[in-house]
Amino acid sequence: MRTMTIVGIAGSLRRGSYNAALLRAASELSPAGITIDQQSIRGIPLYDGDVEDELGVPSVVEELKDRIAASSGLLIVTPEYNSSMPGVLKNALDWLSRPDADVARVFGGRPVALMGATPGRLGTALSQAAWLPVLRALGTRPWWGPRLLVGGASKALDADGRLVDQRVREELRAFMAGFAEFVGG
Ligand code: FNR
């Protein structure tokens, strides 16, 4: 069986992040033949054009760019801040899009799926919507399957970050199967 690697990026620096926990669950519930390469945004500095001009793109960013470029797809697991995406995650994508000449290699035509978790009720719907112009700007190929909106995350996940809500587990399993099919097709 052909195996495919999907790079998963959780967009929170918090140790007990619900979104990092959701990424772990996505890895666990992915279909056979799919490996989720779980990445974090830790260590990515704030974007600074002077730093880029003087020192180039930081090695931590170049490494992540190469992982994405070598992958079959990208899974962005996004928190929601103030009805939009968190600045730390947007900053990471901004660095990953530098230099401009590399955008096509890293993101061009790349299958991308979005999901997210929040203790709130709307399950990151607004954050996910806010990502769409970014995915368009980068020339990705977003997957338009059913949205995975994990609200009430403090109940859906237990104290150890295990996804215990059976309904969400089944939704996540179906989501990963659908995205795997999109990536593989
Ligand atoms: C939040 N949070 C939040 N949640 C939400 O559903 N809608 C929102 O607009 C916001 N706004 C917001 C702003 C800021 C500045 C913070 C720090 C938080 C709550 C957020 O979902 C919660 O902190 C999650 O736990 C963040 O994800 P991680 O870190 O658990 O992955």
PDB file of C-alpha atoms and ligand atoms in Angstrom:
ATOM      1  CA  MET A   1       0.000   0.000   0.000  1.00  0.00           C
ATOM      2  CA  ARG A   2       1.251   3.482  -0.868  1.00  0.00           C
ATOM      3  CA  THR A   3       1.901   5.517   2.272  1.00  0.00           C
ATOM      4  CA  MET A   4       1.378   9.242   2.289  1.00  0.00           C
ATOM      5  CA  THR A   5       2.648  11.810   4.744  1.00  0.00           C
ATOM      6  CA  ILE A   6       0.519  14.746   5.778  1.00  0.00           C
ATOM      7  CA  VAL A   7       2.219  17.507   7.722  1.00  0.00           C
ATOM      8  CA  GLY A   8       0.019  18.614  10.631  1.00  0.00           C
ATOM      9  CA  ILE A   9       0.631  21.985  12.267  1.00  0.00           C
ATOM     10  CA  ALA A  10      -1.035  22.845  15.562  1.00  0.00           C
ATOM     11  CA  GLY A  11      -1.281  26.600  15.970  1.00  0.00           C
ATOM     12  CA  SER A  12      -0.784  27.028  19.699  1.00  0.00           C
ATOM     13  CA  LEU A  13       2.249  27.285  21.963  1.00  0.00           C
ATOM     14  CA  ARG A  14       0.281  26.276  25.065  1.00  0.00           C
ATOM     15  CA  ARG A  15       1.496  23.087  26.772  1.00  0.00           C
ATOM     16  CA  GLY A  16      -2.053  21.852  27.304  1.00  0.00           C
ATOM     17  CA  SER A  17      -3.244  23.008  23.882  1.00  0.00           C
ATOM     18  CA  TYR A  18      -6.597  21.578  22.776  1.00  0.00           C
ATOM     19  CA  ASN A  19      -5.479  22.022  19.189  1.00  0.00           C
ATOM     20  CA  ALA A  20      -2.264  20.058  19.673  1.00  0.00           C
ATOM     21  CA  ALA A  21      -4.401  17.371  21.343  1.00  0.00           C
ATOM     22  CA  LEU A  22      -6.774  17.410  18.371  1.00  0.00           C
ATOM     23  CA  LEU A  23      -3.809  16.950  16.033  1.00  0.00           C
ATOM     24  CA  ARG A  24      -2.693  13.913  18.059  1.00  0.00           C
ATOM     25  CA  ALA A  25      -6.203  12.484  17.805  1.00  0.00           C
ATOM     26  CA  ALA A  26      -6.219  13.156  14.049  1.00  0.00           C
ATOM     27  CA  SER A  27      -3.017  11.146  13.777  1.00  0.00           C
ATOM     28  CA  GLU A  28      -4.500   8.314  15.834  1.00  0.00           C
ATOM     29  CA  LEU A  29      -7.726   8.205  13.799  1.00  0.00           C
ATOM     30  CA  SER A  30      -6.194   8.558  10.331  1.00  0.00           C
ATOM     31  CA  PRO A  31      -6.750   5.706   7.902  1.00  0.00           C
ATOM     32  CA  ALA A  32      -4.080   3.086   7.183  1.00  0.00           C
ATOM     33  CA  GLY A  33      -1.437   4.361   4.798  1.00  0.00           C
ATOM     34  CA  ILE A  34      -1.492   7.902   6.190  1.00  0.00           C
ATOM     35  CA  THR A  35       1.261   9.199   8.442  1.00  0.00           C
ATOM     36  CA  ILE A  36       0.726  12.505  10.199  1.00  0.00           C
ATOM     37  CA  ASP A  37       3.999  14.357  10.706  1.00  0.00           C
ATOM     38  CA  GLN A  38       3.036  16.404  13.781  1.00  0.00           C
ATOM     39  CA  GLN A  39       4.740  19.784  13.808  1.00  0.00           C
ATOM     40  CA  SER A  40       4.515  22.765  16.108  1.00  0.00           C
ATOM     41  CA  ILE A  41       5.238  26.449  15.568  1.00  0.00           C
ATOM     42  CA  ARG A  42       7.521  26.632  18.594  1.00  0.00           C
ATOM     43  CA  GLY A  43      10.795  28.405  17.893  1.00  0.00           C
ATOM     44  CA  ILE A  44       9.550  30.399  14.907  1.00  0.00           C
ATOM     45  CA  PRO A  45      10.487  34.042  15.568  1.00  0.00           C
ATOM     46  CA  LEU A  46       8.334  37.044  14.754  1.00  0.00           C
ATOM     47  CA  TYR A  47       8.594  37.894  11.077  1.00  0.00           C
ATOM     48  CA  ASP A  48      11.037  40.752  10.529  1.00  0.00           C
ATOM     49  CA  GLY A  49      11.959  41.852   7.016  1.00  0.00           C
ATOM     50  CA  ASP A  50      15.311  43.162   8.225  1.00  0.00           C
ATOM     51  CA  VAL A  51      16.198  39.769   9.687  1.00  0.00           C
ATOM     52  CA  GLU A  52      15.196  38.147   6.414  1.00  0.00           C
ATOM     53  CA  ASP A  53      17.347  40.585   4.414  1.00  0.00           C
ATOM     54  CA  GLU A  54      20.359  40.222   6.687  1.00  0.00           C
ATOM     55  CA  LEU A  55      20.230  36.581   7.774  1.00  0.00           C
ATOM     56  CA  GLY A  56      17.727  34.918   5.449  1.00  0.00           C
ATOM     57  CA  VAL A  57      14.892  32.632   6.446  1.00  0.00           C
ATOM     58  CA  PRO A  58      15.522  30.993   9.869  1.00  0.00           C
ATOM     59  CA  SER A  59      16.580  27.332   9.722  1.00  0.00           C
ATOM     60  CA  VAL A  60      13.561  26.252  11.809  1.00  0.00           C
ATOM     61  CA  VAL A  61      11.338  27.724   9.083  1.00  0.00           C
ATOM     62  CA  GLU A  62      13.374  26.240   6.217  1.00  0.00           C
ATOM     63  CA  GLU A  63      13.111  22.792   7.820  1.00  0.00           C
ATOM     64  CA  LEU A  64       9.343  23.068   8.096  1.00  0.00           C
ATOM     65  CA  LYS A  65       9.099  24.375   4.519  1.00  0.00           C
ATOM     66  CA  ASP A  66      11.018  21.325   3.285  1.00  0.00           C
ATOM     67  CA  ARG A  67       8.747  18.979   5.247  1.00  0.00           C
ATOM     68  CA  ILE A  68       5.658  20.581   3.726  1.00  0.00           C
ATOM     69  CA  ALA A  69       7.198  20.561   0.240  1.00  0.00           C
ATOM     70  CA  ALA A  70       7.934  16.831   0.572  1.00  0.00           C
ATOM     71  CA  SER A  71       4.464  16.004   1.939  1.00  0.00           C
ATOM     72  CA  SER A  72       1.281  14.923   0.227  1.00  0.00           C
ATOM     73  CA  GLY A  73      -0.801  17.464   2.120  1.00  0.00           C
ATOM     74  CA  LEU A  74      -1.035  19.929   4.971  1.00  0.00           C
ATOM     75  CA  LEU A  75      -3.402  19.861   7.941  1.00  0.00           C
ATOM     76  CA  ILE A  76      -3.743  23.147   9.825  1.00  0.00           C
ATOM     77  CA  VAL A  77      -5.206  22.772  13.304  1.00  0.00           C
ATOM     78  CA  THR A  78      -6.171  26.280  14.245  1.00  0.00           C
ATOM     79  CA  PRO A  79      -7.284  27.897  17.479  1.00  0.00           C
ATOM     80  CA  GLU A  80      -9.595  30.905  17.286  1.00  0.00           C
ATOM     81  CA  TYR A  81      -8.649  34.266  18.813  1.00  0.00           C
ATOM     82  CA  ASN A  82     -11.005  37.225  18.696  1.00  0.00           C
ATOM     83  CA  SER A  83     -13.096  35.632  15.955  1.00  0.00           C
ATOM     84  CA  SER A  84     -10.061  35.084  13.729  1.00  0.00           C
ATOM     85  CA  MET A  85      -6.834  33.102  13.481  1.00  0.00           C
ATOM     86  CA  PRO A  86      -4.151  33.477  16.199  1.00  0.00           C
ATOM     87  CA  GLY A  87      -1.320  35.837  15.318  1.00  0.00           C
ATOM     88  CA  VAL A  88       1.308  33.247  16.249  1.00  0.00           C
ATOM     89  CA  LEU A  89       0.005  30.824  13.635  1.00  0.00           C
ATOM     90  CA  LYS A  90      -0.427  33.513  10.972  1.00  0.00           C
ATOM     91  CA  ASN A  91       3.143  34.614  11.714  1.00  0.00           C
ATOM     92  CA  ALA A  92       4.341  31.049  11.129  1.00  0.00           C
ATOM     93  CA  LEU A  93       2.561  30.863   7.764  1.00  0.00           C
ATOM     94  CA  ASP A  94       3.972  34.276   6.852  1.00  0.00           C
ATOM     95  CA  TRP A  95       7.533  33.073   7.450  1.00  0.00           C
ATOM     96  CA  LEU A  96       6.758  29.824   5.598  1.00  0.00           C
ATOM     97  CA  SER A  97       5.757  31.917   2.578  1.00  0.00           C
ATOM     98  CA  ARG A  98       9.213  33.532   2.328  1.00  0.00           C
ATOM     99  CA  PRO A  99      10.897  34.074   0.003  1.00  0.00           C
ATOM    100  CA  ASP A 100       8.113  34.631  -2.476  1.00  0.00           C
ATOM    101  CA  ALA A 101       9.952  32.566  -5.098  1.00  0.00           C
ATOM    102  CA  ASP A 102       9.549  29.466  -2.867  1.00  0.00           C
ATOM    103  CA  VAL A 103       5.770  29.709  -2.366  1.00  0.00           C
ATOM    104  CA  ALA A 104       4.930  27.518  -5.360  1.00  0.00           C
ATOM    105  CA  ARG A 105       7.313  24.768  -4.178  1.00  0.00           C
ATOM    106  CA  VAL A 106       5.957  24.744  -0.638  1.00  0.00           C
ATOM    107  CA  PHE A 107       2.261  25.527  -1.082  1.00  0.00           C
ATOM    108  CA  GLY A 108       1.397  25.505  -4.770  1.00  0.00           C
ATOM    109  CA  GLY A 109      -1.439  23.066  -5.468  1.00  0.00           C
ATOM    110  CA  ARG A 110      -0.896  21.442  -2.071  1.00  0.00           C
ATOM    111  CA  PRO A 111      -3.995  19.820  -0.558  1.00  0.00           C
ATOM    112  CA  VAL A 112      -4.857  21.598   2.694  1.00  0.00           C
ATOM    113  CA  ALA A 113      -7.441  20.826   5.365  1.00  0.00           C
ATOM    114  CA  LEU A 114      -8.441  22.959   8.325  1.00  0.00           C
ATOM    115  CA  MET A 115      -9.790  21.931  11.695  1.00  0.00           C
ATOM    116  CA  GLY A 116      -9.813  23.481  15.141  1.00  0.00           C
ATOM    117  CA  ALA A 117     -10.841  23.207  18.782  1.00  0.00           C
ATOM    118  CA  THR A 118     -12.066  25.726  21.314  1.00  0.00           C
ATOM    119  CA  PRO A 119     -13.828  25.646  24.655  1.00  0.00           C
ATOM    120  CA  GLY A 120     -16.309  28.020  23.011  1.00  0.00           C
ATOM    121  CA  ARG A 121     -19.489  27.080  21.229  1.00  0.00           C
ATOM    122  CA  LEU A 122     -18.707  27.879  17.600  1.00  0.00           C
ATOM    123  CA  GLY A 123     -15.857  25.413  17.252  1.00  0.00           C
ATOM    124  CA  THR A 124     -13.403  27.800  15.464  1.00  0.00           C
ATOM    125  CA  ALA A 125     -15.806  28.406  12.548  1.00  0.00           C
ATOM    126  CA  LEU A 126     -14.746  32.054  12.322  1.00  0.00           C
ATOM    127  CA  SER A 127     -11.059  31.268  12.507  1.00  0.00           C
ATOM    128  CA  GLN A 128     -11.378  28.632   9.797  1.00  0.00           C
ATOM    129  CA  ALA A 129     -13.206  31.112   7.581  1.00  0.00           C
ATOM    130  CA  ALA A 130     -10.476  33.697   8.213  1.00  0.00           C
ATOM    131  CA  TRP A 131      -7.865  31.269   6.867  1.00  0.00           C
ATOM    132  CA  LEU A 132      -9.502  30.952   3.461  1.00  0.00           C
ATOM    133  CA  PRO A 133      -8.020  34.104   1.850  1.00  0.00           C
ATOM    134  CA  VAL A 134      -4.594  33.016   3.105  1.00  0.00           C
ATOM    135  CA  LEU A 135      -4.931  29.576   1.546  1.00  0.00           C
ATOM    136  CA  ARG A 136      -6.042  31.291  -1.673  1.00  0.00           C
ATOM    137  CA  ALA A 137      -3.084  33.687  -1.617  1.00  0.00           C
ATOM    138  CA  LEU A 138      -0.652  30.797  -1.218  1.00  0.00           C
ATOM    139  CA  GLY A 139      -2.130  28.918  -4.168  1.00  0.00           C
ATOM    140  CA  THR A 140      -3.046  25.834  -2.131  1.00  0.00           C
ATOM    141  CA  ARG A 141      -5.754  23.320  -3.020  1.00  0.00           C
ATOM    142  CA  PRO A 142      -8.130  23.460  -0.030  1.00  0.00           C
ATOM    143  CA  TRP A 143     -10.313  20.446   0.702  1.00  0.00           C
ATOM    144  CA  TRP A 144     -13.961  21.442   0.872  1.00  0.00           C
ATOM    145  CA  GLY A 145     -15.176  18.431   2.830  1.00  0.00           C
ATOM    146  CA  PRO A 146     -17.404  18.745   5.906  1.00  0.00           C
ATOM    147  CA  ARG A 147     -15.940  21.132   8.475  1.00  0.00           C
ATOM    148  CA  LEU A 148     -14.557  19.770  11.734  1.00  0.00           C
ATOM    149  CA  LEU A 149     -15.558  22.251  14.415  1.00  0.00           C
ATOM    150  CA  VAL A 150     -14.708  21.075  17.913  1.00  0.00           C
ATOM    151  CA  GLY A 151     -16.575  23.250  20.401  1.00  0.00           C
ATOM    152  CA  GLY A 152     -16.728  22.541  24.128  1.00  0.00           C
ATOM    153  CA  ALA A 153     -13.157  21.268  23.933  1.00  0.00           C
ATOM    154  CA  SER A 154     -12.729  21.136  27.698  1.00  0.00           C
ATOM    155  CA  LYS A 155     -15.310  18.336  27.721  1.00  0.00           C
ATOM    156  CA  ALA A 156     -14.527  16.689  24.381  1.00  0.00           C
ATOM    157  CA  LEU A 157     -10.916  16.209  25.550  1.00  0.00           C
ATOM    158  CA  ASP A 158      -9.981  14.801  28.949  1.00  0.00           C
ATOM    159  CA  ALA A 159      -7.341  16.147  31.346  1.00  0.00           C
ATOM    160  CA  ASP A 160      -4.638  14.198  29.486  1.00  0.00           C
ATOM    161  CA  GLY A 161      -5.691  15.658  26.138  1.00  0.00           C
ATOM    162  CA  ARG A 162      -7.362  12.472  24.923  1.00  0.00           C
ATOM    163  CA  LEU A 163     -10.345  12.948  22.651  1.00  0.00           C
ATOM    164  CA  VAL A 164     -13.076  11.212  24.626  1.00  0.00           C
ATOM    165  CA  ASP A 165     -16.211  12.499  22.891  1.00  0.00           C
ATOM    166  CA  GLN A 166     -17.281   9.521  20.751  1.00  0.00           C
ATOM    167  CA  ARG A 167     -19.289  11.627  18.298  1.00  0.00           C
ATOM    168  CA  VAL A 168     -16.316  13.906  17.656  1.00  0.00           C
ATOM    169  CA  ARG A 169     -14.034  10.869  17.327  1.00  0.00           C
ATOM    170  CA  GLU A 170     -16.250   9.480  14.571  1.00  0.00           C
ATOM    171  CA  GLU A 171     -16.450  12.880  12.860  1.00  0.00           C
ATOM    172  CA  LEU A 172     -12.667  13.140  13.000  1.00  0.00           C
ATOM    173  CA  ARG A 173     -12.203   9.621  11.649  1.00  0.00           C
ATOM    174  CA  ALA A 174     -14.501  10.428   8.710  1.00  0.00           C
ATOM    175  CA  PHE A 175     -12.778  13.788   8.187  1.00  0.00           C
ATOM    176  CA  MET A 176      -9.337  12.182   7.952  1.00  0.00           C
ATOM    177  CA  ALA A 177     -10.631   9.459   5.637  1.00  0.00           C
ATOM    178  CA  GLY A 178     -12.145  12.117   3.368  1.00  0.00           C
ATOM    179  CA  PHE A 179      -9.021  14.250   3.358  1.00  0.00           C
ATOM    180  CA  ALA A 180      -6.830  11.176   2.719  1.00  0.00           C
ATOM    181  CA  GLU A 181      -8.963  10.336  -0.303  1.00  0.00           C
ATOM    182  CA  PHE A 182      -8.647  13.917  -1.583  1.00  0.00           C
ATOM    183  CA  VAL A 183      -4.877  13.866  -1.055  1.00  0.00           C
ATOM    184  CA  GLY A 184      -4.461  10.461  -2.694  1.00  0.00           C
ATOM    185  CA  GLY A 185      -6.801  11.088  -5.626  1.00  0.00           C
TER     186      GLY A 185
HETATM  187  C1  FNR B   1      -9.515  33.211  22.852  1.00  0.00           C
HETATM  188  N1  FNR B   1     -10.435  32.192  22.768  1.00  0.00           N
HETATM  189  C2  FNR B   1     -11.460  32.248  21.836  1.00  0.00           C
HETATM  190  N2  FNR B   1     -12.257  31.149  21.574  1.00  0.00           N
HETATM  191  C3  FNR B   1     -13.224  31.215  20.622  1.00  0.00           C
HETATM  192  O1  FNR B   1     -13.919  30.241  20.391  1.00  0.00           O
HETATM  193  N3  FNR B   1     -13.444  32.381  19.926  1.00  0.00           N
HETATM  194  C4  FNR B   1     -12.696  33.491  20.115  1.00  0.00           C
HETATM  195  O2  FNR B   1     -12.913  34.496  19.457  1.00  0.00           O
HETATM  196  C5  FNR B   1     -11.675  33.450  21.124  1.00  0.00           C
HETATM  197  N4  FNR B   1     -10.869  34.545  21.376  1.00  0.00           N
HETATM  198  C6  FNR B   1      -9.751  34.407  22.139  1.00  0.00           C
HETATM  199  C7  FNR B   1      -8.826  35.446  22.191  1.00  0.00           C
HETATM  200  C8  FNR B   1      -7.649  35.272  22.875  1.00  0.00           C
HETATM  201  C9  FNR B   1      -6.635  36.377  22.863  1.00  0.00           C
HETATM  202  C10 FNR B   1      -7.399  34.070  23.581  1.00  0.00           C
HETATM  203  C11 FNR B   1      -6.093  33.877  24.324  1.00  0.00           C
HETATM  204  C12 FNR B   1      -8.317  33.081  23.575  1.00  0.00           C
HETATM  205  C13 FNR B   1     -10.293  30.982  23.604  1.00  0.00           C
HETATM  206  C14 FNR B   1      -9.451  29.939  22.908  1.00  0.00           C
HETATM  207  O3  FNR B   1     -10.290  29.145  22.098  1.00  0.00           O
HETATM  208  C15 FNR B   1      -8.790  29.072  23.979  1.00  0.00           C
HETATM  209  O4  FNR B   1      -7.829  29.854  24.674  1.00  0.00           O
HETATM  210  C16 FNR B   1      -8.150  27.823  23.414  1.00  0.00           C
HETATM  211  O5  FNR B   1      -7.748  27.014  24.497  1.00  0.00           O
HETATM  212  C17 FNR B   1      -6.966  28.148  22.517  1.00  0.00           C
HETATM  213  O6  FNR B   1      -6.496  26.996  21.860  1.00  0.00           O
HETATM  214  P1  FNR B   1      -5.376  26.030  22.502  1.00  0.00           P
HETATM  215  O7  FNR B   1      -4.252  26.872  23.007  1.00  0.00           O
HETATM  216  O8  FNR B   1      -6.052  25.265  23.610  1.00  0.00           O
HETATM  217  O9  FNR B   1      -4.980  25.118  21.392  1.00  0.00           O
END
